[in-house]
Amino acid sequence: MRPVGSHSYAEVLFWGCNPSFVNTGDGVVMIDSPQQPMDALRWREQLSQYGPIRYIINTEPHYDHTAGNMYFPGTEVVGHDGLRDRYDKLIPMFSSDFRLNRMKAGDPDSLWLFNHPDYPPNPPRRTFDEQLTLQVGNYTFNCLHVPGHTAQQIVVHVPQDGVIFTGDNVFHHVKTWCQEGDPWKWIAALDRIGELDFEILVPGHGETCGKAYLAEQADILRRWVEVVSEYVDKGMSEDEVAAQPIDFMRLIDPYRTAQRQWEMMDQANDHTLRNIYKKIAERKGLPAR
Ligand SMILES: [Zn+2]
């Protein structure tokens, strides 16, 4: 676990996202939860030395940020209003064969916790639309709605420690996934994040970084839009564009999928390309094809 502020920590090497926490002096506030069940239990054990875990703040609805919530029974989950519905829709996935098989292949130590009755789903109970400020112990947590990577995306700014937890609005030197987000809103979100006062940025994936990386993240999104726009302007359909031999690493995003998602490199490119295609077509008022 890496110190990222005087009382703030991030774990950047797990399978999944970068779960983080702040030791407030009156218990712990977590930002996102470890994806793998065994990691989640070990994490809970470690954090218990700082007192009770008061909140889990989910930065987004995707599985890699929310699947671990259930291993913190009784801890109130906080997130955007839209997270409630998204979490409910994910519940079947938590006990799916897809997940079971990935666990068997990559994390057999966690198998005994799969569908364990002591750990039922833990959905968000405190949600907000634009902004929520939580005061816990010596710390203020400013949760801001900044749609980008998803429509429900939030960041958690902790001014006392000069740290911001951006979730997947920032992928630092790892592959950027934009499988459903709006790239233009995302770029605007990065501008807004840049206006906040912080020293350390904890991204959703990859190593911690600073404010300077926001520009590089925006450039990756701009290149996605540029490259796909050229094909859209030639009148090609989504499937035709998806079949093009595009050198994504040279033209758009030089980074690889991280944190045990390596086998999903092609999927990340395909899903992002298809989403960007749809968003560009929508913007140009073109019919779906
Ligand atoms: Zn993620």
mmCIF file of C-alpha atoms and ligand atoms in Angstrom:
data_model
loop_
_atom_site.group_PDB
_atom_site.id
_atom_site.type_symbol
_atom_site.label_atom_id
_atom_site.label_comp_id
_atom_site.label_asym_id
_atom_site.label_seq_id
_atom_site.Cartn_x
_atom_site.Cartn_y
_atom_site.Cartn_z
ATOM 1 C CA MET A 1 0.000 0.000 0.000
ATOM 2 C CA ARG A 2 1.422 3.332 -0.998
ATOM 3 C CA PRO A 3 1.238 6.506 1.125
ATOM 4 C CA VAL A 4 -0.149 9.309 -1.063
ATOM 5 C CA GLY A 5 -0.707 11.926 1.635
ATOM 6 C CA SER A 6 -0.051 12.226 5.367
ATOM 7 C CA HIS A 7 -2.945 9.831 6.126
ATOM 8 C CA SER A 8 -3.973 8.692 2.639
ATOM 9 C CA TYR A 9 -3.014 5.436 0.958
ATOM 10 C CA ALA A 10 -3.562 3.761 -2.399
ATOM 11 C CA GLU A 11 -3.073 0.196 -3.591
ATOM 12 C CA VAL A 12 -1.970 0.246 -7.228
ATOM 13 C CA LEU A 13 -0.957 -3.390 -7.738
ATOM 14 C CA PHE A 14 -4.171 -5.368 -7.165
ATOM 15 C CA TRP A 15 -6.135 -7.190 -9.830
ATOM 16 C CA GLY A 16 -8.804 -4.559 -10.496
ATOM 17 C CA CYS A 17 -8.826 -0.839 -9.725
ATOM 18 C CA ASN A 18 -6.772 1.235 -7.281
ATOM 19 C CA PRO A 19 -8.678 0.977 -3.988
ATOM 20 C CA SER A 20 -7.601 3.706 -1.576
ATOM 21 C CA PHE A 21 -8.330 4.953 1.916
ATOM 22 C CA VAL A 22 -7.874 7.856 4.300
ATOM 23 C CA ASN A 23 -7.271 7.326 8.010
ATOM 24 C CA THR A 24 -9.339 10.219 9.344
ATOM 25 C CA GLY A 25 -8.563 9.917 13.053
ATOM 26 C CA ASP A 26 -12.161 8.777 13.523
ATOM 27 C CA GLY A 27 -12.141 5.647 11.407
ATOM 28 C CA VAL A 28 -11.448 5.034 7.767
ATOM 29 C CA VAL A 29 -12.989 6.262 4.527
ATOM 30 C CA MET A 30 -12.358 4.043 1.533
ATOM 31 C CA ILE A 31 -12.422 5.067 -2.104
ATOM 32 C CA ASP A 32 -13.536 2.097 -4.219
ATOM 33 C CA SER A 33 -13.127 -1.507 -3.102
ATOM 34 C CA PRO A 34 -10.752 -4.333 -4.046
ATOM 35 C CA GLN A 35 -12.223 -6.385 -6.888
ATOM 36 C CA GLN A 36 -11.000 -9.799 -5.741
ATOM 37 C CA PRO A 37 -12.658 -11.236 -2.611
ATOM 38 C CA MET A 38 -9.450 -12.337 -0.891
ATOM 39 C CA ASP A 39 -7.815 -8.970 -1.520
ATOM 40 C CA ALA A 40 -10.917 -7.317 -0.060
ATOM 41 C CA LEU A 41 -10.777 -9.382 3.146
ATOM 42 C CA ARG A 42 -7.044 -8.837 3.594
ATOM 43 C CA TRP A 43 -7.566 -5.129 2.995
ATOM 44 C CA ARG A 44 -10.360 -5.028 5.581
ATOM 45 C CA GLU A 45 -8.093 -6.746 8.085
ATOM 46 C CA GLN A 46 -5.326 -4.182 7.492
ATOM 47 C CA LEU A 47 -7.638 -1.191 7.679
ATOM 48 C CA SER A 48 -9.274 -2.333 10.912
ATOM 49 C CA GLN A 49 -6.157 -1.202 12.815
ATOM 50 C CA TYR A 50 -7.250 2.395 12.115
ATOM 51 C CA GLY A 51 -10.743 1.954 13.518
ATOM 52 C CA PRO A 52 -14.105 1.317 11.905
ATOM 53 C CA ILE A 53 -14.567 1.709 8.168
ATOM 54 C CA ARG A 54 -17.085 4.557 7.939
ATOM 55 C CA TYR A 55 -17.739 4.773 4.200
ATOM 56 C CA ILE A 56 -16.861 3.300 0.845
ATOM 57 C CA ILE A 57 -17.092 5.965 -1.857
ATOM 58 C CA ASN A 58 -17.489 4.361 -5.296
ATOM 59 C CA THR A 59 -16.101 6.567 -8.063
ATOM 60 C CA GLU A 60 -18.079 4.732 -10.772
ATOM 61 C CA PRO A 61 -20.406 1.798 -11.436
ATOM 62 C CA HIS A 62 -18.003 -0.598 -13.163
ATOM 63 C CA TYR A 63 -17.442 -3.965 -11.615
ATOM 64 C CA ASP A 64 -13.730 -3.485 -10.900
ATOM 65 C CA HIS A 65 -14.582 -0.600 -8.525
ATOM 66 C CA THR A 66 -17.728 -1.975 -6.889
ATOM 67 C CA ALA A 67 -17.458 -5.785 -6.708
ATOM 68 C CA GLY A 68 -15.592 -5.610 -3.387
ATOM 69 C CA ASN A 69 -18.288 -3.568 -1.594
ATOM 70 C CA MET A 70 -19.958 -6.749 -0.346
ATOM 71 C CA TYR A 71 -16.890 -7.766 1.657
ATOM 72 C CA PHE A 72 -17.405 -4.733 3.896
ATOM 73 C CA PRO A 73 -20.793 -5.602 5.388
ATOM 74 C CA GLY A 74 -22.380 -2.743 7.307
ATOM 75 C CA THR A 75 -20.193 -0.097 5.693
ATOM 76 C CA GLU A 76 -22.304 2.565 4.019
ATOM 77 C CA VAL A 77 -21.595 2.961 0.308
ATOM 78 C CA VAL A 78 -21.623 6.443 -1.226
ATOM 79 C CA GLY A 79 -21.851 7.370 -4.892
ATOM 80 C CA HIS A 80 -23.671 9.223 -7.624
ATOM 81 C CA ASP A 81 -27.488 8.966 -7.789
ATOM 82 C CA GLY A 82 -27.153 6.921 -10.967
ATOM 83 C CA LEU A 83 -24.979 4.349 -9.213
ATOM 84 C CA ARG A 84 -27.951 2.683 -7.458
ATOM 85 C CA ASP A 85 -29.477 1.408 -10.639
ATOM 86 C CA ARG A 86 -26.140 0.449 -12.179
ATOM 87 C CA TYR A 87 -25.157 -1.534 -9.068
ATOM 88 C CA ASP A 88 -28.473 -3.407 -9.059
ATOM 89 C CA LYS A 89 -27.898 -4.389 -12.681
ATOM 90 C CA LEU A 90 -24.422 -5.715 -11.814
ATOM 91 C CA ILE A 91 -25.604 -8.032 -9.043
ATOM 92 C CA PRO A 92 -26.184 -11.043 -11.376
ATOM 93 C CA MET A 93 -22.627 -10.570 -12.666
ATOM 94 C CA PHE A 94 -21.193 -10.949 -9.153
ATOM 95 C CA SER A 95 -22.420 -14.549 -9.037
ATOM 96 C CA SER A 96 -22.027 -15.336 -12.743
ATOM 97 C CA ASP A 97 -20.153 -18.253 -14.327
ATOM 98 C CA PHE A 98 -18.005 -15.682 -16.096
ATOM 99 C CA ARG A 99 -16.730 -14.411 -12.779
ATOM 100 C CA LEU A 100 -16.423 -17.891 -11.292
ATOM 101 C CA ASN A 101 -14.309 -19.084 -14.206
ATOM 102 C CA ARG A 102 -12.022 -16.064 -14.110
ATOM 103 C CA MET A 103 -11.563 -16.657 -10.389
ATOM 104 C CA LYS A 104 -10.764 -20.331 -10.922
ATOM 105 C CA ALA A 105 -8.159 -19.398 -13.507
ATOM 106 C CA GLY A 106 -6.600 -16.377 -11.840
ATOM 107 C CA ASP A 107 -7.406 -16.277 -8.133
ATOM 108 C CA PRO A 108 -8.298 -19.705 -6.665
ATOM 109 C CA ASP A 109 -7.719 -18.435 -3.101
ATOM 110 C CA SER A 110 -10.854 -16.326 -3.469
ATOM 111 C CA LEU A 111 -13.124 -19.189 -4.565
ATOM 112 C CA TRP A 112 -14.457 -19.987 -1.097
ATOM 113 C CA LEU A 113 -15.782 -16.422 -0.888
ATOM 114 C CA PHE A 114 -17.736 -16.647 -4.160
ATOM 115 C CA ASN A 115 -21.457 -16.260 -3.335
ATOM 116 C CA HIS A 116 -20.664 -16.605 0.366
ATOM 117 C CA PRO A 117 -23.841 -15.991 2.417
ATOM 118 C CA ASP A 118 -22.009 -13.732 4.886
ATOM 119 C CA TYR A 119 -21.323 -11.285 2.084
ATOM 120 C CA PRO A 120 -24.502 -10.264 0.256
ATOM 121 C CA PRO A 121 -24.418 -7.322 -2.190
ATOM 122 C CA ASN A 122 -23.757 -3.948 -0.567
ATOM 123 C CA PRO A 123 -25.424 -1.317 -2.767
ATOM 124 C CA PRO A 124 -24.982 2.456 -2.456
ATOM 125 C CA ARG A 125 -27.245 3.931 0.220
ATOM 126 C CA ARG A 126 -26.097 7.533 0.276
ATOM 127 C CA THR A 127 -26.139 9.116 -3.169
ATOM 128 C CA PHE A 128 -25.957 12.623 -4.587
ATOM 129 C CA ASP A 129 -26.457 14.473 -7.854
ATOM 130 C CA GLU A 130 -23.766 17.153 -8.250
ATOM 131 C CA GLN A 131 -21.782 17.441 -5.043
ATOM 132 C CA LEU A 132 -21.512 15.901 -1.591
ATOM 133 C CA THR A 133 -19.214 16.932 1.238
ATOM 134 C CA LEU A 134 -18.462 14.378 3.934
ATOM 135 C CA GLN A 135 -16.766 15.426 7.154
ATOM 136 C CA VAL A 136 -15.161 12.476 8.936
ATOM 137 C CA GLY A 137 -12.644 12.909 11.757
ATOM 138 C CA ASN A 138 -10.080 15.494 10.689
ATOM 139 C CA TYR A 139 -10.886 15.194 6.994
ATOM 140 C CA THR A 140 -13.204 16.720 4.435
ATOM 141 C CA PHE A 141 -14.139 14.634 1.390
ATOM 142 C CA ASN A 142 -15.424 16.661 -1.539
ATOM 143 C CA CYS A 143 -17.230 14.315 -3.896
ATOM 144 C CA LEU A 144 -17.914 15.929 -7.276
ATOM 145 C CA HIS A 145 -19.910 14.610 -10.200
ATOM 146 C CA VAL A 146 -17.646 14.830 -13.266
ATOM 147 C CA PRO A 147 -19.168 12.639 -16.003
ATOM 148 C CA GLY A 148 -16.648 11.289 -18.499
ATOM 149 C CA HIS A 149 -15.517 7.674 -18.369
ATOM 150 C CA THR A 150 -19.110 6.945 -17.291
ATOM 151 C CA ALA A 151 -22.127 9.241 -16.828
ATOM 152 C CA GLN A 152 -22.042 8.464 -13.097
ATOM 153 C CA GLN A 153 -18.360 9.290 -12.639
ATOM 154 C CA ILE A 154 -17.273 11.166 -9.509
ATOM 155 C CA VAL A 155 -13.945 12.317 -8.081
ATOM 156 C CA VAL A 156 -13.046 12.517 -4.395
ATOM 157 C CA HIS A 157 -10.934 15.515 -3.448
ATOM 158 C CA VAL A 158 -9.261 15.509 -0.037
ATOM 159 C CA PRO A 159 -7.755 19.002 0.300
ATOM 160 C CA GLN A 160 -6.099 18.448 3.713
ATOM 161 C CA ASP A 161 -3.855 15.790 2.177
ATOM 162 C CA GLY A 162 -3.481 17.481 -1.215
ATOM 163 C CA VAL A 163 -4.790 14.374 -2.942
ATOM 164 C CA ILE A 164 -7.495 13.604 -5.465
ATOM 165 C CA PHE A 165 -8.927 10.179 -6.285
ATOM 166 C CA THR A 166 -10.133 10.448 -9.867
ATOM 167 C CA GLY A 167 -11.330 6.921 -10.576
ATOM 168 C CA ASP A 168 -11.217 6.062 -14.278
ATOM 169 C CA ASN A 169 -11.353 9.601 -15.565
ATOM 170 C CA VAL A 170 -7.594 9.057 -15.384
ATOM 171 C CA PHE A 171 -5.749 5.959 -16.604
ATOM 172 C CA HIS A 172 -2.109 6.744 -15.863
ATOM 173 C CA HIS A 173 0.289 5.122 -18.351
ATOM 174 C CA VAL A 174 -2.130 2.209 -18.777
ATOM 175 C CA LYS A 175 -4.723 1.651 -21.462
ATOM 176 C CA THR A 176 -7.644 4.094 -21.500
ATOM 177 C CA TRP A 177 -11.064 2.387 -21.657
ATOM 178 C CA CYS A 178 -13.902 4.461 -23.087
ATOM 179 C CA GLN A 179 -16.439 1.691 -23.634
ATOM 180 C CA GLU A 180 -19.461 3.845 -22.751
ATOM 181 C CA GLY A 181 -18.251 7.341 -21.833
ATOM 182 C CA ASP A 182 -18.649 10.590 -23.729
ATOM 183 C CA PRO A 183 -15.150 11.650 -24.860
ATOM 184 C CA TRP A 184 -15.999 15.378 -24.996
ATOM 185 C CA LYS A 185 -17.515 15.393 -21.527
ATOM 186 C CA TRP A 186 -14.492 13.424 -20.360
ATOM 187 C CA ILE A 187 -12.094 16.079 -21.721
ATOM 188 C CA ALA A 188 -14.179 18.771 -19.977
ATOM 189 C CA ALA A 189 -14.005 16.698 -16.759
ATOM 190 C CA LEU A 190 -10.210 16.651 -17.001
ATOM 191 C CA ASP A 191 -10.202 20.466 -17.296
ATOM 192 C CA ARG A 192 -12.393 20.698 -14.231
ATOM 193 C CA ILE A 193 -10.168 18.325 -12.259
ATOM 194 C CA GLY A 194 -7.169 20.466 -13.237
ATOM 195 C CA GLU A 195 -8.756 23.497 -11.590
ATOM 196 C CA LEU A 196 -8.761 21.795 -8.180
ATOM 197 C CA ASP A 197 -5.905 22.176 -5.743
ATOM 198 C CA PHE A 198 -3.926 18.946 -5.250
ATOM 199 C CA GLU A 199 -0.397 17.546 -5.421
ATOM 200 C CA ILE A 200 -1.043 13.832 -5.874
ATOM 201 C CA LEU A 201 -3.515 12.264 -8.258
ATOM 202 C CA VAL A 202 -4.599 8.679 -7.624
ATOM 203 C CA PRO A 203 -5.923 7.388 -10.972
ATOM 204 C CA GLY A 204 -8.447 4.585 -11.379
ATOM 205 C CA HIS A 205 -5.665 2.428 -12.832
ATOM 206 C CA GLY A 206 -1.898 2.788 -12.986
ATOM 207 C CA GLU A 207 0.634 4.506 -10.773
ATOM 208 C CA THR A 208 -0.092 7.735 -8.945
ATOM 209 C CA CYS A 209 0.821 10.919 -10.812
ATOM 210 C CA GLY A 210 0.427 14.689 -10.777
ATOM 211 C CA LYS A 211 -1.650 17.338 -12.491
ATOM 212 C CA ALA A 212 0.600 17.426 -15.576
ATOM 213 C CA TYR A 213 -0.712 14.046 -16.751
ATOM 214 C CA LEU A 214 -4.254 15.395 -17.264
ATOM 215 C CA ALA A 215 -3.164 16.944 -20.595
ATOM 216 C CA GLU A 216 -1.760 13.630 -21.837
ATOM 217 C CA GLN A 217 -4.966 11.837 -20.835
ATOM 218 C CA ALA A 218 -7.000 14.411 -22.780
ATOM 219 C CA ASP A 219 -4.721 13.945 -25.827
ATOM 220 C CA ILE A 220 -5.411 10.198 -25.870
ATOM 221 C CA LEU A 221 -9.146 10.910 -25.986
ATOM 222 C CA ARG A 222 -8.683 13.531 -28.697
ATOM 223 C CA ARG A 223 -6.709 11.054 -30.818
ATOM 224 C CA TRP A 224 -9.476 8.459 -30.424
ATOM 225 C CA VAL A 225 -11.989 10.974 -31.737
ATOM 226 C CA GLU A 226 -9.696 12.111 -34.581
ATOM 227 C CA VAL A 227 -8.878 8.627 -35.834
ATOM 228 C CA VAL A 228 -12.446 7.324 -35.689
ATOM 229 C CA SER A 229 -13.880 10.554 -37.163
ATOM 230 C CA GLU A 230 -11.837 10.029 -40.333
ATOM 231 C CA TYR A 231 -13.531 6.682 -40.904
ATOM 232 C CA VAL A 232 -16.977 8.050 -40.053
ATOM 233 C CA ASP A 233 -16.433 10.866 -42.560
ATOM 234 C CA LYS A 234 -15.647 8.280 -45.252
ATOM 235 C CA GLY A 235 -19.133 6.883 -44.689
ATOM 236 C CA MET A 236 -18.020 3.598 -43.140
ATOM 237 C CA SER A 237 -20.317 1.617 -40.836
ATOM 238 C CA GLU A 238 -19.362 0.745 -37.253
ATOM 239 C CA ASP A 239 -18.576 -2.867 -38.220
ATOM 240 C CA GLU A 240 -16.468 -1.738 -41.154
ATOM 241 C CA VAL A 241 -14.424 0.538 -38.926
ATOM 242 C CA ALA A 242 -14.078 -2.208 -36.305
ATOM 243 C CA ALA A 243 -12.637 -4.481 -39.016
ATOM 244 C CA GLN A 244 -9.889 -2.004 -39.963
ATOM 245 C CA PRO A 245 -6.326 -2.987 -39.026
ATOM 246 C CA ILE A 246 -5.752 0.079 -36.851
ATOM 247 C CA ASP A 247 -2.419 0.309 -35.033
ATOM 248 C CA PHE A 248 -3.960 1.636 -31.818
ATOM 249 C CA MET A 249 -0.706 1.784 -29.884
ATOM 250 C CA ARG A 250 1.050 3.887 -32.514
ATOM 251 C CA LEU A 251 -1.844 6.130 -33.483
ATOM 252 C CA ILE A 252 -3.850 6.649 -30.325
ATOM 253 C CA ASP A 253 -2.836 5.180 -26.985
ATOM 254 C CA PRO A 254 0.694 3.839 -26.400
ATOM 255 C CA TYR A 255 -0.183 1.990 -23.182
ATOM 256 C CA ARG A 256 -1.226 -1.563 -22.369
ATOM 257 C CA THR A 257 -4.108 -2.784 -20.241
ATOM 258 C CA ALA A 258 -2.918 -3.062 -16.655
ATOM 259 C CA GLN A 259 -3.601 -4.900 -13.442
ATOM 260 C CA ARG A 260 -4.238 -8.367 -14.878
ATOM 261 C CA GLN A 261 -6.459 -7.142 -17.681
ATOM 262 C CA TRP A 262 -3.820 -7.978 -20.290
ATOM 263 C CA GLU A 263 -6.003 -10.503 -22.065
ATOM 264 C CA MET A 264 -8.585 -7.766 -22.574
ATOM 265 C CA MET A 265 -6.428 -5.541 -24.805
ATOM 266 C CA ASP A 266 -8.353 -6.346 -28.005
ATOM 267 C CA GLN A 267 -11.668 -6.095 -26.198
ATOM 268 C CA ALA A 268 -10.729 -2.691 -24.764
ATOM 269 C CA ASN A 269 -9.873 -1.399 -28.233
ATOM 270 C CA ASP A 270 -12.963 -2.874 -29.866
ATOM 271 C CA HIS A 271 -15.401 -1.635 -27.223
ATOM 272 C CA THR A 272 -13.832 1.810 -27.114
ATOM 273 C CA LEU A 273 -13.794 2.115 -30.903
ATOM 274 C CA ARG A 274 -17.451 1.118 -31.197
ATOM 275 C CA ASN A 275 -18.489 3.526 -28.468
ATOM 276 C CA ILE A 276 -16.513 6.422 -29.946
ATOM 277 C CA TYR A 277 -18.016 5.639 -33.359
ATOM 278 C CA LYS A 278 -21.545 5.821 -31.905
ATOM 279 C CA LYS A 279 -20.830 9.042 -30.042
ATOM 280 C CA ILE A 280 -19.407 10.714 -33.179
ATOM 281 C CA ALA A 281 -22.330 9.515 -35.313
ATOM 282 C CA GLU A 282 -24.799 10.832 -32.718
ATOM 283 C CA ARG A 283 -23.059 14.182 -32.669
ATOM 284 C CA LYS A 284 -23.158 14.432 -36.454
ATOM 285 C CA GLY A 285 -26.826 13.399 -36.478
ATOM 286 C CA LEU A 286 -26.084 10.284 -38.547
ATOM 287 C CA PRO A 287 -28.420 7.273 -38.437
ATOM 288 C CA ALA A 288 -27.102 4.169 -36.632
ATOM 289 C CA ARG A 289 -25.515 1.699 -39.043
HETATM 290 ZN ZN ZN B 1 -11.716 0.713 -13.639
#
